C-alpha atoms as a PDB file:
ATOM      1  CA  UNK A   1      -0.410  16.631   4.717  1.00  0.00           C
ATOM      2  CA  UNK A   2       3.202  15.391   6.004  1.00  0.00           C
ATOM      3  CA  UNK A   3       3.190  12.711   3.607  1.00  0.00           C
ATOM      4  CA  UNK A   4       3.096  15.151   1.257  1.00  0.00           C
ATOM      5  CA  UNK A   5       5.610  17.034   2.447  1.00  0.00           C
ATOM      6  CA  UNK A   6       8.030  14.536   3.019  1.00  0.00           C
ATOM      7  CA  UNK A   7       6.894  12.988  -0.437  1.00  0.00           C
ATOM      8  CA  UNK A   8       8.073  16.807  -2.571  1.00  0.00           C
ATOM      9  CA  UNK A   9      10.725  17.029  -0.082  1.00  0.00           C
ATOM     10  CA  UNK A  10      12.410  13.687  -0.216  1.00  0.00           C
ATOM     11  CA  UNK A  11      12.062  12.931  -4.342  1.00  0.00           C
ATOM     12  CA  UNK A  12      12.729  14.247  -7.251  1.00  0.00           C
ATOM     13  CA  UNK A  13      10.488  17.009  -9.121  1.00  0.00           C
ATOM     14  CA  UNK A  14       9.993  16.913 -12.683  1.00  0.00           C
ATOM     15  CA  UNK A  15       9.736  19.636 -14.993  1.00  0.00           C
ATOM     16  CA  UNK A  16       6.611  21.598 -13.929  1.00  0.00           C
ATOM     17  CA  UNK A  17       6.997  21.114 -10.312  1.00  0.00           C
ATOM     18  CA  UNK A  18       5.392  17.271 -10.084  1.00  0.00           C
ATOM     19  CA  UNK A  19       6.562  14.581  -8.119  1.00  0.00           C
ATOM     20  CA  UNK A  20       7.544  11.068 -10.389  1.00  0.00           C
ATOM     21  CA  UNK A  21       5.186   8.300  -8.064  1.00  0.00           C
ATOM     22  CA  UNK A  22       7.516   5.204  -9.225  1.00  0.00           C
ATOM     23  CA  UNK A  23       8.798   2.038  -7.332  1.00  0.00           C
ATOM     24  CA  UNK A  24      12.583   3.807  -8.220  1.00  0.00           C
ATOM     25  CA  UNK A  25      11.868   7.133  -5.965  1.00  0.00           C
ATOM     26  CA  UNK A  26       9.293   5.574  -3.728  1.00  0.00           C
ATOM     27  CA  UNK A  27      12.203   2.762  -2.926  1.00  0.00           C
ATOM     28  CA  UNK A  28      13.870   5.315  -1.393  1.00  0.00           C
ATOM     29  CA  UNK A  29      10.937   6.546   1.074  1.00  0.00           C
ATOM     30  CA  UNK A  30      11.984   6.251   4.641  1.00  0.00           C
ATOM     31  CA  UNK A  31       8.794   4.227   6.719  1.00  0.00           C
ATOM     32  CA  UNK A  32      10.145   3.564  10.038  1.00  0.00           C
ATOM     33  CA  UNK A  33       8.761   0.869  11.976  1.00  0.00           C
ATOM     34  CA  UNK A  34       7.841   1.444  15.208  1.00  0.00           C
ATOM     35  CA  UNK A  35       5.763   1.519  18.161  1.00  0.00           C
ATOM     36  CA  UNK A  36       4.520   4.775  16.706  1.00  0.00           C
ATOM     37  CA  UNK A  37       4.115   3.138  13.140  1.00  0.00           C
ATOM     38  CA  UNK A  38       1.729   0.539  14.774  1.00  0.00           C
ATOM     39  CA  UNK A  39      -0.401   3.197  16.376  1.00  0.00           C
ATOM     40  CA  UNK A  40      -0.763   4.837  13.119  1.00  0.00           C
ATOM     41  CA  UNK A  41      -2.391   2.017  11.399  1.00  0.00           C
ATOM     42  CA  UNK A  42      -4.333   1.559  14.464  1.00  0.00           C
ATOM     43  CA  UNK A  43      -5.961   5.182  14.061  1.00  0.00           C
ATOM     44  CA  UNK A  44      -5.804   4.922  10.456  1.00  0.00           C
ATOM     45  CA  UNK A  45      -8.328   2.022  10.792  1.00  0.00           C
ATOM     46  CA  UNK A  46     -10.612   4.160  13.481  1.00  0.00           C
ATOM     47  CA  UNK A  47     -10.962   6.830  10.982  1.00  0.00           C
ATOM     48  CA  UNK A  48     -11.984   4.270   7.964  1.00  0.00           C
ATOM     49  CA  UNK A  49     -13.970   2.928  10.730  1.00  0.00           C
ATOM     50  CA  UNK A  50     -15.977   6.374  11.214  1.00  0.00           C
ATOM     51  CA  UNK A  51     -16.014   7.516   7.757  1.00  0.00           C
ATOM     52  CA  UNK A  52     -17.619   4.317   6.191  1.00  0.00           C
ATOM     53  CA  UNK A  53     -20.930   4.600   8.058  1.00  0.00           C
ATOM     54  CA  UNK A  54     -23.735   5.640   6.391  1.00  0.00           C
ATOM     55  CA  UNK A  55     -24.577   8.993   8.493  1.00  0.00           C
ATOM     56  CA  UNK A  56     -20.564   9.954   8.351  1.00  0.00           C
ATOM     57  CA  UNK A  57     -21.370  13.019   5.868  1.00  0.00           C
ATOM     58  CA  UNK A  58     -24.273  14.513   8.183  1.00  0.00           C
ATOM     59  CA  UNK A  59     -22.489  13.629  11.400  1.00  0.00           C
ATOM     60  CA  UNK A  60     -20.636  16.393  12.720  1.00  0.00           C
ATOM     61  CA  UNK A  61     -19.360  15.030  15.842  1.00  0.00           C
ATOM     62  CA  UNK A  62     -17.773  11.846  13.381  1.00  0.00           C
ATOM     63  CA  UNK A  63     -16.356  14.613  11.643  1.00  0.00           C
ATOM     64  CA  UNK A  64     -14.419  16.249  13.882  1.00  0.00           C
ATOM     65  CA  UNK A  65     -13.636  13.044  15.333  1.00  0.00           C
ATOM     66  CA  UNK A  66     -12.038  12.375  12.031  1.00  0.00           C
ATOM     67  CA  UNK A  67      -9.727  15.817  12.238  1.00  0.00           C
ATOM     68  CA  UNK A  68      -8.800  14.871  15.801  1.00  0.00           C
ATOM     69  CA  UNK A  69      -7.448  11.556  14.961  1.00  0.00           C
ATOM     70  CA  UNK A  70      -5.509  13.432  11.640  1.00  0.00           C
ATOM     71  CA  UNK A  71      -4.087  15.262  13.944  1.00  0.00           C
ATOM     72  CA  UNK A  72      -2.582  12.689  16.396  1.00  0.00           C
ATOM     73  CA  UNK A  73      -1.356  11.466  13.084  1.00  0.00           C
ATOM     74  CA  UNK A  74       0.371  14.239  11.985  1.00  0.00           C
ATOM     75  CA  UNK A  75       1.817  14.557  15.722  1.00  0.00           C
ATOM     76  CA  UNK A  76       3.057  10.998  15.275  1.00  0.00           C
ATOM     77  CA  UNK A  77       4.446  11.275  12.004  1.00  0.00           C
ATOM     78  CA  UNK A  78       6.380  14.758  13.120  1.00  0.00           C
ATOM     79  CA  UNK A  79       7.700  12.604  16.028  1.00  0.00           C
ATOM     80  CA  UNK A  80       8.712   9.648  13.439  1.00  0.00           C
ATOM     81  CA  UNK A  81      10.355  11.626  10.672  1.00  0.00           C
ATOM     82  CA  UNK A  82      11.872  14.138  13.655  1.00  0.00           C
ATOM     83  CA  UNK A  83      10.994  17.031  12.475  1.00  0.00           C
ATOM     84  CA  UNK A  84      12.130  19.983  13.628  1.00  0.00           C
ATOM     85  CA  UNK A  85       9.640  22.774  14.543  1.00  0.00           C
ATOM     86  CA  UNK A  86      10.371  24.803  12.100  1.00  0.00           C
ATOM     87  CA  UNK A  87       9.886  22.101   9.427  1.00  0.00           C
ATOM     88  CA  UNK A  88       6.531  21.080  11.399  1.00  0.00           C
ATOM     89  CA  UNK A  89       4.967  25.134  11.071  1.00  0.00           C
ATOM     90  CA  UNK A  90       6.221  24.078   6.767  1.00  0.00           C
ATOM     91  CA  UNK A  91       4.109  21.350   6.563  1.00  0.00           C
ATOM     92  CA  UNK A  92       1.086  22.762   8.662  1.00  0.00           C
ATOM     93  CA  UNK A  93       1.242  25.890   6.785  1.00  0.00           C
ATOM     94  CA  UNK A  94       1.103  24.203   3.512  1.00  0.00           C
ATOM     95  CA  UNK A  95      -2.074  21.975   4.695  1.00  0.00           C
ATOM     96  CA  UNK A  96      -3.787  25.326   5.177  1.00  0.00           C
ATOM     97  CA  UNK A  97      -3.874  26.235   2.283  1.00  0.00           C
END
């Protein structure tokens, strides 16, 4: 995912190629707030919306739903951050896998 991304790019590795999750890197993670910020958390809450029903797991249509409204995430959060496109084929080639 970009958070991801941003998350092994941004902080320090340890030994063994794992990312320290404490307040003294995660101080240091850029969240800009913005109009696109606010529509994030607006399609964040669709897609909790979607996957907490009861028939999300057999729904198909919810489903891709759910991997449309990922990907206007990930399109916002490019956008945000300012990434580059050859940083945005990085990060999509390292969800693929």
């Amino acid at each position: 995912s970009v958070v991801t991304w941003l998350f092994e790019k941004l902080l320090a590795k340890l030994q063994g190629g794992f990312c320290e999750p404490s307040a003294i890197f995660l101080k240091e993670f850029p969240v800009p707030v913005t109009n696109e910020t606010q529509t994030v958390e607006i399609i964040v809450n669709q897609i909790l919306a979607i996957t907490e029903a009861s028939d999300y797991p057999d729904d198909s249509e919810k489903q891709a739903r759910v991997k449309e409204l990922e990907r206007q995430i990930d399109q916002l959060v490019y956008k945000l951050y300012d990434l580059s496109p050859e940083e945005i084929a990085l990060v999509e080639a390292k969800s693929e896998i």
